[in-house]
CSV table of C-alpha atoms in Angstrom, one decimal:
chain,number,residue,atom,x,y,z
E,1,UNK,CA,-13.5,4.4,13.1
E,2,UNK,CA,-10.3,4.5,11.1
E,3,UNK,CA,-7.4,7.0,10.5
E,4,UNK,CA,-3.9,8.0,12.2
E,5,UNK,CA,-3.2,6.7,15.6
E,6,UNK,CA,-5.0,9.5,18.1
E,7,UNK,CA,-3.4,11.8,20.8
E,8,UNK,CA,-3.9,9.0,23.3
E,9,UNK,CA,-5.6,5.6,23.6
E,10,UNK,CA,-6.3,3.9,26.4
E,11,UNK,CA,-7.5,-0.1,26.7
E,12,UNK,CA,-9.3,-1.1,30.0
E,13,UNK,CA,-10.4,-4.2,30.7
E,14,UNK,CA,-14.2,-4.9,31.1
E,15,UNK,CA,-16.3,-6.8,32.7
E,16,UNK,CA,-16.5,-10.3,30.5
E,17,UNK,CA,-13.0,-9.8,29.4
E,18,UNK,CA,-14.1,-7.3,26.5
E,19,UNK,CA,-12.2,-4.4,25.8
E,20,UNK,CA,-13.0,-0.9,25.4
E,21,UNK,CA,-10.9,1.6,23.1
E,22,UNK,CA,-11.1,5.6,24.4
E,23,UNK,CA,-10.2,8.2,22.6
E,24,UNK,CA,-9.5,11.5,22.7
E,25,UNK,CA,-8.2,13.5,19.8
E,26,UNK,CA,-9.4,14.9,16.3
E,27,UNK,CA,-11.6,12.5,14.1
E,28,UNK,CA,-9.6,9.4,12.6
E,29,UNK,CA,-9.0,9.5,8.5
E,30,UNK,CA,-8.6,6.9,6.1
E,31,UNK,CA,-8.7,9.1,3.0
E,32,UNK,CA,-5.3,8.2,1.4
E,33,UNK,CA,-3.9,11.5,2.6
E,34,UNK,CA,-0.3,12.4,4.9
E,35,UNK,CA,0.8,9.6,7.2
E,36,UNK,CA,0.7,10.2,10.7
E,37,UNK,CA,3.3,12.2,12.8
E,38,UNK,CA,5.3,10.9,15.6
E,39,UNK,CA,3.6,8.2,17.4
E,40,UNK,CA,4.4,5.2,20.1
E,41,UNK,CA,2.6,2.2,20.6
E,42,UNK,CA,3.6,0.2,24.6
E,43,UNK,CA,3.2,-2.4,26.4
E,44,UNK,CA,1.9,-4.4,24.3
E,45,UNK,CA,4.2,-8.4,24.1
E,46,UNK,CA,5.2,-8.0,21.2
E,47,UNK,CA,5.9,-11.0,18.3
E,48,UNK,CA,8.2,-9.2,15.4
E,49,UNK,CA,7.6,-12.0,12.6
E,50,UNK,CA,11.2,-13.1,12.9
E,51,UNK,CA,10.2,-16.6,14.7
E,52,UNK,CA,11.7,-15.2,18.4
E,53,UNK,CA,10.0,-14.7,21.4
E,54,UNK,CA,7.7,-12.2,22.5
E,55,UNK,CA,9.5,-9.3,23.8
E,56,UNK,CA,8.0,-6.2,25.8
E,57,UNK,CA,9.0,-3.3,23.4
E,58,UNK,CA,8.2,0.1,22.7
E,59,UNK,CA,6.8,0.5,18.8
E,60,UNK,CA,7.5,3.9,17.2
E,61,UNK,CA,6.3,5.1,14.2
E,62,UNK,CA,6.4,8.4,12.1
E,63,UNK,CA,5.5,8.4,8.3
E,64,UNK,CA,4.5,5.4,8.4
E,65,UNK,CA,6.6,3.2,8.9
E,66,UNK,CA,8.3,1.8,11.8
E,67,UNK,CA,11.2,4.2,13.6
E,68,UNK,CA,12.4,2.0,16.7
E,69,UNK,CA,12.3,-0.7,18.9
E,70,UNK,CA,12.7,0.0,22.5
E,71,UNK,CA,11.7,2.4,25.2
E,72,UNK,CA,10.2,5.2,23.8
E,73,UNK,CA,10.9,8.9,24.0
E,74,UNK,CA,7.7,9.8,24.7
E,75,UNK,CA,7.5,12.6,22.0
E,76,UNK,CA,4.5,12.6,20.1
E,77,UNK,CA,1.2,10.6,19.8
E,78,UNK,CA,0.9,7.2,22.7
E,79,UNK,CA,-1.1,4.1,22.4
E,80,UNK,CA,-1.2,2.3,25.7
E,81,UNK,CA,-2.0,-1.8,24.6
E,82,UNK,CA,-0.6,-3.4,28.0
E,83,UNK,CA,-2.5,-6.5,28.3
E,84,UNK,CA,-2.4,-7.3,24.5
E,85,UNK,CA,-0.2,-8.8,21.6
E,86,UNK,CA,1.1,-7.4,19.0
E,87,UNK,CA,2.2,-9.0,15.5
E,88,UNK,CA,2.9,-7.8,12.1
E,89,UNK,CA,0.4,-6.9,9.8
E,90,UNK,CA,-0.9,-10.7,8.5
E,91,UNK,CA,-0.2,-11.8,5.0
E,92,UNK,CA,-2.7,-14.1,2.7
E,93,UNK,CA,-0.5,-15.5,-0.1
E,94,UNK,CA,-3.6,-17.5,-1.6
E,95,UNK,CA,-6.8,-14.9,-2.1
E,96,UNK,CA,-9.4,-15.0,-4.6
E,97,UNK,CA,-11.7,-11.3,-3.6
E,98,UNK,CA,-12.8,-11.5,-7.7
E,99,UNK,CA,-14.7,-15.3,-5.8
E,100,UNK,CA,-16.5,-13.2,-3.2
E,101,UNK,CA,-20.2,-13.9,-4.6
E,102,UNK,CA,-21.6,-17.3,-5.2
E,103,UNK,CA,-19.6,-19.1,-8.1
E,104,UNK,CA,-22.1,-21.0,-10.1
E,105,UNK,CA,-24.5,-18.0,-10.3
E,106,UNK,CA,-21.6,-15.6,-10.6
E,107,UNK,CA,-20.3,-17.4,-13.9
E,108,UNK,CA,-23.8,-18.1,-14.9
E,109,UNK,CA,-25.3,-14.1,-15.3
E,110,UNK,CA,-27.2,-14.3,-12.6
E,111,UNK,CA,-25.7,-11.4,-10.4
E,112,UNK,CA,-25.3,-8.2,-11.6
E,113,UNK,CA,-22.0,-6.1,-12.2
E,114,UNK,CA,-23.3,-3.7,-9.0
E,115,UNK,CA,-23.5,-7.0,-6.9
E,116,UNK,CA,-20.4,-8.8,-7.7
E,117,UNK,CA,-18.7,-5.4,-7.0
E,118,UNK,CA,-20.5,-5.2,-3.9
E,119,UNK,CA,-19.4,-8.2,-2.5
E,120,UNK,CA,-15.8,-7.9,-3.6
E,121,UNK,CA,-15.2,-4.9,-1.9
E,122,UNK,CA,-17.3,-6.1,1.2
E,123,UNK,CA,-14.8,-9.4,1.1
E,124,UNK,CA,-11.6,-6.5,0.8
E,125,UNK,CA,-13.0,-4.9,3.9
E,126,UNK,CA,-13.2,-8.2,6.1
E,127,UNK,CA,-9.9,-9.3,5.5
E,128,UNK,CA,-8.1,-6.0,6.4
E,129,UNK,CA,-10.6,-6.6,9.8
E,130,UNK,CA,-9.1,-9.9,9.8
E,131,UNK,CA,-5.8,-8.5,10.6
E,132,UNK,CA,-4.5,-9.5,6.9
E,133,UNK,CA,-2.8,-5.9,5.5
E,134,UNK,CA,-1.3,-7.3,2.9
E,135,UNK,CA,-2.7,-10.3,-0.2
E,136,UNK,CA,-1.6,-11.7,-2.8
E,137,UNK,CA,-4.8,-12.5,-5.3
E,138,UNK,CA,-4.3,-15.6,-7.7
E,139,UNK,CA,-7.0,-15.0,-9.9
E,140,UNK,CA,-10.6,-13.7,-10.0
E,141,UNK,CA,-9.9,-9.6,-9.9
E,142,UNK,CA,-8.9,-7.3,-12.5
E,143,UNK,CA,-6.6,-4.4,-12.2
E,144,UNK,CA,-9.4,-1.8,-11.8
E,145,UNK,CA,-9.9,-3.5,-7.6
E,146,UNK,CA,-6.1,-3.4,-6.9
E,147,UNK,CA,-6.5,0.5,-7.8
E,148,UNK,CA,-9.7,1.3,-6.1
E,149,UNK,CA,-8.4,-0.4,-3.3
E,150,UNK,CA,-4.8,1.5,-3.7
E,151,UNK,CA,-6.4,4.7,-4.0
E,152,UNK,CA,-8.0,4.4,-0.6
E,153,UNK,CA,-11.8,4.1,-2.5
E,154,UNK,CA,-12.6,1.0,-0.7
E,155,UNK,CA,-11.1,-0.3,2.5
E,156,UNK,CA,-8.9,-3.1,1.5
E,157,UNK,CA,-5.6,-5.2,2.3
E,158,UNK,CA,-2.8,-4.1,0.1
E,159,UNK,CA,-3.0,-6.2,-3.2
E,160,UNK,CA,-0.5,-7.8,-5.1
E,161,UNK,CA,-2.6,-9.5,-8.1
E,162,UNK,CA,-2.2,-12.2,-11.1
E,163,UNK,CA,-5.4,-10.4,-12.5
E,164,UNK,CA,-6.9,-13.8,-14.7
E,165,UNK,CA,-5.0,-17.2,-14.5
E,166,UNK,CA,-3.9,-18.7,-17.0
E,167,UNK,CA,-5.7,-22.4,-18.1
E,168,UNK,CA,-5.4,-24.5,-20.9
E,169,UNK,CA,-8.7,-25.6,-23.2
E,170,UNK,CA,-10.7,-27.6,-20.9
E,171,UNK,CA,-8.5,-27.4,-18.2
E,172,UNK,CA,-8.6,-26.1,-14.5
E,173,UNK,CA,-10.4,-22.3,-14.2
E,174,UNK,CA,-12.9,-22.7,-17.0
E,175,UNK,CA,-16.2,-22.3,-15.6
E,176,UNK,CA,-18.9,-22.2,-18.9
E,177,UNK,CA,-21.4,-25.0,-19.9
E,178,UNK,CA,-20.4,-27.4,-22.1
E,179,UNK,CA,-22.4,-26.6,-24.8
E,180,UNK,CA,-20.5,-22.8,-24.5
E,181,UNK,CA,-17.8,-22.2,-27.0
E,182,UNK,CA,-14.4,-21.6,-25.3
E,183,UNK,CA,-14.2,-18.4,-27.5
E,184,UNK,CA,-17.3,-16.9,-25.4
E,185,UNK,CA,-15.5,-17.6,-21.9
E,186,UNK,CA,-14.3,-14.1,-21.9
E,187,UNK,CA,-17.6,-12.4,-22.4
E,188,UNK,CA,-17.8,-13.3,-18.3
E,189,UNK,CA,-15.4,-10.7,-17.5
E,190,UNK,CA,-16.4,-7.7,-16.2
E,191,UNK,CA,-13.1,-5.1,-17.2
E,192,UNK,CA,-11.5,-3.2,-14.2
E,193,UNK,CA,-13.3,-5.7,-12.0
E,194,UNK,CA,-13.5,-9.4,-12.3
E,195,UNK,CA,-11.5,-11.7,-15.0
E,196,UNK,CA,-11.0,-15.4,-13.4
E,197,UNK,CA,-9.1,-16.7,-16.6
E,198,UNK,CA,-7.8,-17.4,-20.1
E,199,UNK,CA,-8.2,-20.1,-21.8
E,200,UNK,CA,-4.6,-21.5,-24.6
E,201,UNK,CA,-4.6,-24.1,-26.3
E,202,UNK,CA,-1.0,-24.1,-27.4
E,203,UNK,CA,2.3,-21.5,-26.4
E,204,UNK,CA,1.8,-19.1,-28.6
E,205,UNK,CA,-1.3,-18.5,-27.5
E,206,UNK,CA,-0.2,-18.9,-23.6
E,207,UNK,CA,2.2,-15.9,-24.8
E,208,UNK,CA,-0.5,-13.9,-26.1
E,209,UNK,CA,-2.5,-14.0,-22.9
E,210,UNK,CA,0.2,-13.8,-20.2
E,211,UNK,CA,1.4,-10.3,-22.4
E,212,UNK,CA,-2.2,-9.7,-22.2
E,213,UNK,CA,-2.4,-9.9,-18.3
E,214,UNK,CA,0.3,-8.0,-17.5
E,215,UNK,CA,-1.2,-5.2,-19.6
E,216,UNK,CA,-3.9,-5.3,-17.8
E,217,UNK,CA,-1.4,-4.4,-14.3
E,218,UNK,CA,-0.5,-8.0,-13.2
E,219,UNK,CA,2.6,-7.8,-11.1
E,220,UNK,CA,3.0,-11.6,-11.2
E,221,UNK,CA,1.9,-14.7,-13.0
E,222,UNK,CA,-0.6,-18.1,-12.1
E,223,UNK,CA,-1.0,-21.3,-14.3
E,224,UNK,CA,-3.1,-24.1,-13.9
E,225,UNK,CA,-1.2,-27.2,-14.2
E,226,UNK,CA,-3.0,-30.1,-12.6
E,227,UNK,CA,-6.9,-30.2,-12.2
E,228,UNK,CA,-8.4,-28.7,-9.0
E,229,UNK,CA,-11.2,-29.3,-6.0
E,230,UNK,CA,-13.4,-26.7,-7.4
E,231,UNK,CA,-13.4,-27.9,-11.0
E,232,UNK,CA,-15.8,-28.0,-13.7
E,233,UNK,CA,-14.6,-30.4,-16.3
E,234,UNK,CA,-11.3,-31.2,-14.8
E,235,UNK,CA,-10.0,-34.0,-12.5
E,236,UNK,CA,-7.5,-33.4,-9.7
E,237,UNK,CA,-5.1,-36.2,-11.4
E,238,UNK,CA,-5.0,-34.2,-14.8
E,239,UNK,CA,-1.9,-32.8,-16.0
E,240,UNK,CA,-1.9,-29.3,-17.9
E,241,UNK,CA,0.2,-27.1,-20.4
E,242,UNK,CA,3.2,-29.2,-21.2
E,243,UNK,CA,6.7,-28.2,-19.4
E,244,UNK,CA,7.5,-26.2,-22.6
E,245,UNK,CA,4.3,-24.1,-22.7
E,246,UNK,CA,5.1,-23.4,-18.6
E,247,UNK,CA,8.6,-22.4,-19.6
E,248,UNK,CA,6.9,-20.0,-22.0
E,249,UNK,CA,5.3,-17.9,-19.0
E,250,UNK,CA,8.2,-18.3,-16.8
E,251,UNK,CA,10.5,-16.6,-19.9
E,252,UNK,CA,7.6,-13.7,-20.2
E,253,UNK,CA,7.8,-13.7,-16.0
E,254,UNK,CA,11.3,-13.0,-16.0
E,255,UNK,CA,11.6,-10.4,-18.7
E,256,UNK,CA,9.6,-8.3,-16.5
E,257,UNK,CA,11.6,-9.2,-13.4
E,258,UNK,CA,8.8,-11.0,-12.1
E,259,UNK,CA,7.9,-15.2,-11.5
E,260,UNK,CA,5.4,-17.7,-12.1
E,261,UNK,CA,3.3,-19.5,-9.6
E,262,UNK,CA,1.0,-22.5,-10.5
E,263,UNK,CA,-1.8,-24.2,-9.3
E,264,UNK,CA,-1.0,-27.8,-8.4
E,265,UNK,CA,-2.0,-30.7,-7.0
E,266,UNK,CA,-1.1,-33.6,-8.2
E,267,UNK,CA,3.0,-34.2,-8.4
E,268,UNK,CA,3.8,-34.5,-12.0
E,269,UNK,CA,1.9,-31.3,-12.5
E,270,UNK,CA,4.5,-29.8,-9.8
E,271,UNK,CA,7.2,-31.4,-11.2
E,272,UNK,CA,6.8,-30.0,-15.0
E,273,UNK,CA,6.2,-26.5,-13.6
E,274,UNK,CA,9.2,-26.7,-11.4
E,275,UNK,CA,11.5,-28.1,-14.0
E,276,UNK,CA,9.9,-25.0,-16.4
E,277,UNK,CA,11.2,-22.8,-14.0
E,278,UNK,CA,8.7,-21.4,-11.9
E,279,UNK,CA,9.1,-19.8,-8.3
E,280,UNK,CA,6.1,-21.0,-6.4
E,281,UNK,CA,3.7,-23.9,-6.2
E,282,UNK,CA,0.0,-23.7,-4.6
E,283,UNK,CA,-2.1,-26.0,-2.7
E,284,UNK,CA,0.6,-29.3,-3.7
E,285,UNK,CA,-1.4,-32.0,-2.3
E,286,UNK,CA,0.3,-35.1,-3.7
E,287,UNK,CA,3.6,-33.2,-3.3
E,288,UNK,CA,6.4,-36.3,-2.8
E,289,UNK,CA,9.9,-36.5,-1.2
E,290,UNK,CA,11.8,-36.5,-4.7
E,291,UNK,CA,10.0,-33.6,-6.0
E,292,UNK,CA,10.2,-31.4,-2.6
E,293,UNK,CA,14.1,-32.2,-2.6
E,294,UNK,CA,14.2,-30.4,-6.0
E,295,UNK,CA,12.1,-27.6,-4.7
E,296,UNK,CA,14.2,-27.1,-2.0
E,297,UNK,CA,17.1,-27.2,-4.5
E,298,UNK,CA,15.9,-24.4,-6.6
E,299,UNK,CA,14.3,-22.5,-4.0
E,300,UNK,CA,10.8,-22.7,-5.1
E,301,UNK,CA,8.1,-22.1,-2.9
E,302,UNK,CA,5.3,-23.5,-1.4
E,303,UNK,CA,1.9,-22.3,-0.2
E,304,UNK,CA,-0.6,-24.7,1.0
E,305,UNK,CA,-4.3,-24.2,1.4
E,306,UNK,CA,-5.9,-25.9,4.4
E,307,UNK,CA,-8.8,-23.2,5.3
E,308,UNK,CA,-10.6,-23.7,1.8
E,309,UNK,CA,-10.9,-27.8,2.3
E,310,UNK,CA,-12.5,-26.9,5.2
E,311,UNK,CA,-14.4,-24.3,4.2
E,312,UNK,CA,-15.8,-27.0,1.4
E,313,UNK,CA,-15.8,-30.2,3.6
E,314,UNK,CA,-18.5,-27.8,6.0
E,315,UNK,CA,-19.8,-25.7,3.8
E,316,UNK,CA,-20.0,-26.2,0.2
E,317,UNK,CA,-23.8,-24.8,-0.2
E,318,UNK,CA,-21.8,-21.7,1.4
E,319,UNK,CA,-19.4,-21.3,-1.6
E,320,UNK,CA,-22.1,-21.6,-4.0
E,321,UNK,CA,-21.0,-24.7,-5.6
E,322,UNK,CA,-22.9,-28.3,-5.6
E,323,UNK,CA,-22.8,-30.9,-3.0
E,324,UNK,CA,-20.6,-33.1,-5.3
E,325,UNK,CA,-17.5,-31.0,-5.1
E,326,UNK,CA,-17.4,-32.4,-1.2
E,327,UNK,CA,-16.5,-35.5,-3.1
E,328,UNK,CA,-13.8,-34.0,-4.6
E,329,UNK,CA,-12.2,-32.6,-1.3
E,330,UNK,CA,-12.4,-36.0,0.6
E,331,UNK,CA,-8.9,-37.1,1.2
E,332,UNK,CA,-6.9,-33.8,0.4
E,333,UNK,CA,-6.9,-32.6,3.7
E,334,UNK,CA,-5.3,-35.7,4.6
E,335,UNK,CA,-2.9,-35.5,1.4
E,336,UNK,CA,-1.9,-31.8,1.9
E,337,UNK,CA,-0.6,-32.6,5.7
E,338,UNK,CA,1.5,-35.4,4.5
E,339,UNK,CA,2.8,-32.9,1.3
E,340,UNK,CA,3.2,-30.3,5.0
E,341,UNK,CA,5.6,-32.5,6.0
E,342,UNK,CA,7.2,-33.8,3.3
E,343,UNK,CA,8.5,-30.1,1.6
E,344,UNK,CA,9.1,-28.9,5.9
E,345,UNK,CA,11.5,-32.3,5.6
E,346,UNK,CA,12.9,-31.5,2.1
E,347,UNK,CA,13.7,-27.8,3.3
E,348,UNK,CA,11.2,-25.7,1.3
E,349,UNK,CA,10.3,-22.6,2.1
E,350,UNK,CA,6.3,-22.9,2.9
E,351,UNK,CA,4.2,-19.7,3.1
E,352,UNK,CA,0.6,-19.6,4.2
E,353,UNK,CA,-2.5,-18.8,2.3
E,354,UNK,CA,-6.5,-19.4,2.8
E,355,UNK,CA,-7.7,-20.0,-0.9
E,356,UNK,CA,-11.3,-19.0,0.4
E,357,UNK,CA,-13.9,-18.6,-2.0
E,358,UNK,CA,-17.3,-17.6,-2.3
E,359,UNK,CA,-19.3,-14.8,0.3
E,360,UNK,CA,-17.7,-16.5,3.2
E,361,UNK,CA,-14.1,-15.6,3.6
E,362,UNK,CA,-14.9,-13.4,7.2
E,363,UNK,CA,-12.2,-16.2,8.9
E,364,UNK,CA,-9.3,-15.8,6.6
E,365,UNK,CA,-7.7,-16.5,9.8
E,366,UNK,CA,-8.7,-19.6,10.3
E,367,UNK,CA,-5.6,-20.7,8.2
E,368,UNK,CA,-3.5,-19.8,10.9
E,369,UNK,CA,-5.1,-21.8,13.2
E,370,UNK,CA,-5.2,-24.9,11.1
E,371,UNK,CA,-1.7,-24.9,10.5
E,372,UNK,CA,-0.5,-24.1,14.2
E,373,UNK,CA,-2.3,-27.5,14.9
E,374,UNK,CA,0.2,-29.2,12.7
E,375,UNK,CA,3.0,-27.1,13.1
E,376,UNK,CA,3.3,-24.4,16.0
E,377,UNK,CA,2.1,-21.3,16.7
E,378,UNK,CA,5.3,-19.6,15.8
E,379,UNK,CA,5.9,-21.3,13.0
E,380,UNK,CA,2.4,-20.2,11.3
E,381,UNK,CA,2.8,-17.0,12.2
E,382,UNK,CA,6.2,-16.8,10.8
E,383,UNK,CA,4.4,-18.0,7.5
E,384,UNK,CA,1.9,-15.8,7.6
E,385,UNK,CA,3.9,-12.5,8.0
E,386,UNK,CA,8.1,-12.7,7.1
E,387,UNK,CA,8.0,-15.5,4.5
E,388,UNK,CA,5.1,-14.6,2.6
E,389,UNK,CA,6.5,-11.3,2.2
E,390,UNK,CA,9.7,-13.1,0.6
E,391,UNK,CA,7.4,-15.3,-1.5
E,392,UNK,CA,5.7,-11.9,-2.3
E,393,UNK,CA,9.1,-10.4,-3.0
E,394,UNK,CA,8.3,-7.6,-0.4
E,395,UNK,CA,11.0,-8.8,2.2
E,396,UNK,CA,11.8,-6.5,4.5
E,397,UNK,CA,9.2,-3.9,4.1
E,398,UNK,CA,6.1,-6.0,5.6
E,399,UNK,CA,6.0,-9.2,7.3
E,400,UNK,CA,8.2,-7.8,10.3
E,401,UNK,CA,8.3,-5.4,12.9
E,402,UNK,CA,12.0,-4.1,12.1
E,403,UNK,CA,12.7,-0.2,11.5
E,404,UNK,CA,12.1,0.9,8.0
E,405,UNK,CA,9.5,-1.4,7.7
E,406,UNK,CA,5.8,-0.6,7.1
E,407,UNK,CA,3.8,0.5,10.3
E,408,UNK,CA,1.3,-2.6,9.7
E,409,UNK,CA,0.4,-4.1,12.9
E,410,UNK,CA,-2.2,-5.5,14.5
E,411,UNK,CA,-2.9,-5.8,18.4
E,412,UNK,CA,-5.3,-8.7,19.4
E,413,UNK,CA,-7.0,-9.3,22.3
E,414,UNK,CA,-5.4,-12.3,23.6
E,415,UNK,CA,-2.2,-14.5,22.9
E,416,UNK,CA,-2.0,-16.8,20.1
E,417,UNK,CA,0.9,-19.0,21.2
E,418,UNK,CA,-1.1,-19.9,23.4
E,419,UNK,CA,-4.4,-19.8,22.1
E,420,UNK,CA,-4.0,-19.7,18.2
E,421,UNK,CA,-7.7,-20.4,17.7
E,422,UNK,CA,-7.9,-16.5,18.6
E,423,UNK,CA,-7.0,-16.1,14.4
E,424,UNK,CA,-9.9,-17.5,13.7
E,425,UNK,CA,-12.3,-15.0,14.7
E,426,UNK,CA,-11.9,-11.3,13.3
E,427,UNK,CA,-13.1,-9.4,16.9
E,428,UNK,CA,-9.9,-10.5,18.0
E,429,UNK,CA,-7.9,-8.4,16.2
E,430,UNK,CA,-9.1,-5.4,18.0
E,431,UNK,CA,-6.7,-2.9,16.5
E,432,UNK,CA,-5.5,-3.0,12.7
E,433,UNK,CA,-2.7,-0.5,11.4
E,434,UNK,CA,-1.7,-0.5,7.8
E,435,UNK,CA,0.9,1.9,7.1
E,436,UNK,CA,0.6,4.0,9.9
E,437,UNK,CA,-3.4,4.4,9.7
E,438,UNK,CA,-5.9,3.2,11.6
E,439,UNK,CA,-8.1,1.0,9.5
E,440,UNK,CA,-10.0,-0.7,12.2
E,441,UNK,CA,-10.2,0.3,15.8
E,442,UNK,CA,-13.0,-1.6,18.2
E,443,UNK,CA,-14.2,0.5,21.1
């Protein structure tokens, strides 16, 4: 059931520790239409995204977006969530929805237009179950998702996308035998759907293609600039697009008052993109104490992506790619934690995304988790909600509990300070508001 917040709700404690949701009131919408009147949500402890305590406050809401902080008046609609937690709606910096069918057959014509659509907005509808209201996709959808989604079509996180990256010849992101002519790489594109990449092979043409993706609605730019896990004819120590052709997206970024963010692994890769310009690395695996001091120094970001290496170190069938990436992954896990710690040391600020691929991305939460175990509970959740909405350039309006801000929140059954395995599984975000809807509501 999903909609505006009903005239009163009421969680009671079952036997097994289950909860059930009752309702009374008119049927719950999700149709894109007004937001909600007046409404209060109490008891709940509540964690704003800030990084300070838990706090027993009164949320109101009204047109939806958060009103107050405090005891409320008691005017208008009342959700009783004693027992439970609240946080901010969470945020995925790293998503790929455009991955959500197998890879291989996916790039190969095996699944049809109907199926890959299908499964994208299936993978849309899990992650706003997840508790995730808001994404930022880098790379696999084309504008035609982030509207359907918009629109209120499909049930789906808010999207902020890259639509294709961008990859140099032969480089990270192509996906075609090697008998197929680079030319014939687009033909895999499905327009208004899915687009993984573009292939340059020099700056002019790295030009053409950025102008081309933000035609297409792109509100931000990707670049491959080192070779990745899941790669077809690439190695994880290959460096790609010289520092001058980077610059050239970074110039095209900024004229539309927008950045770069590249795909990186190993550190001269991150090195040339940072020195080009750019405002955010991914993954950074091989990240080292030189190049995180000059990070810190121009305030570029970072995102790691723990959830995917374990996704492929456990599952790799799963993804629909071949045993042999698993030999790829062995050791990164172990690389990205030092890389953790290295850019926490240097100062950087470090967001949080999953990089999940393939039909099994149900656990985008399980990023959380994995990076509470290195850090703290706090701490991931801080990443997950107010810093990736600065990394997202959305400070301030999601990310926090904080009047003026966005009525996402989500209530879950249990408290993940204490237990922050709870992220990993989806029931236990048993109450999802996006903007003052209802979008998923277990009773």
């Amino acid at each position: 059931m999903t909609g505006s917040l009903p005239q009163f709700i009421h969680w009671k404690r079952q036997f097994g520790g289950s909860l059930l949701l009752r309702t009374w009131s008119q049927p719950a919408r999700n149709d894109g239409g007004s937001a909600m009147g007046p409404a209060h949500v109490v008891g709940a402890a509540v964690i704003d995204g800030s990084g300070r305590d838990p706090s027993n406050l009164d949320i109101s809401i009204e047109n939806g977006r958060v009103t107050g902080l405090g005891v409320s008046s008691g005017h208008g609609e009342r959700l009783d969530a004693e027992g439970l937690t609240m946080t901010p709606g969470l945020i995925d910096a790293h998503v790929h929805l455009g991955l959500s069918s197998p890879i291989q057959p996916h790039f190969s014509f095996r699944i049809s237009a109907a199926e890959i659509a299908a499964d994208i907005f299936a993978t849309a509808g899990a992650t706003l179950d997840a508790g995730f209201t808001t994404v930022r996709d880098t790379g696999g959808i084309d504008g035609g998702v982030v509207n359907a989604i918009a629109k209120g079509k499909v049930r789906g996180p808010r999207t902020l996308s890259c639509g294709p990256v961008q990859c140099q010849i032969g480089g990270h992101g192509y996906y075609g035998a090697e008998w197929e002519p680079t030319e014939l790489w687009s033909s895999h594109h499905i327009p208004g759907l899915c687009a993984l990449s573009m292939m340059a092979g020099n700056a002019d043409e790295l030009r053409h293609n950025v102008r081309e993706a933000f035609r297409r609605g792109a509100s931000f730019l990707k670049l491959c600039v080192t070779g990745g896990v899941v790669g077809a004819h690439d190695r994880l120590s290959d460096t790609q697009f010289t520092a001058e052709e980077i610059a050239v997206a970074v110039q095209e970024a900024a004229a539309r008052n927008t950045y770069v963010t590249v795909h990186a692994h190993n550190n001269e890769g991150i090195r040339n993109a940072v020195e080009a310009g750019v405002r955010c690395v991914e993954h950074g695996t091989s990240l080292d104490e030189s190049t995180a001091a000059l990070m810190a120094a121009r305030k570029v970001a970072l995102v790691p992506t723990f959830a995917v290496v374990e996704q492929l170190l456990n599952d790799t069938a799963g993804a629909g790619l071949a045993e042999s990436t698993r030999d790829r992954v062995e050791g990164v896990r172990e690389q990205m934690t030092k890389a953790l710690a290295v850019a926490k040391h240097a100062g950087v600020r470090i967001g949080l995304g999953s990089d999940l691929i393939g039909p099994a991305q149900g656990r985008r939460g399980k990023e959380l988790s994995l990076r509470a175990a290195l850090e703290t509970p706090m701490e991931a959740i801080v990443a997950a909600t107010r810093t990736n909405a600065e990394i997202l350039g959305l400070s301030g309006q999601v990310g926090v509990i904080a009047p003026g801000a966005q009525a996402d929140l989500v209530l879950w059954n249990g408290n993940p300070l204490e237990d922050p395995e709870l992220f990993s599984d989806p029931n236990n975000a048993v109450l999802v508001i996006q903007a003052g809807h209802i979008v998923k509501d277990l009773r």
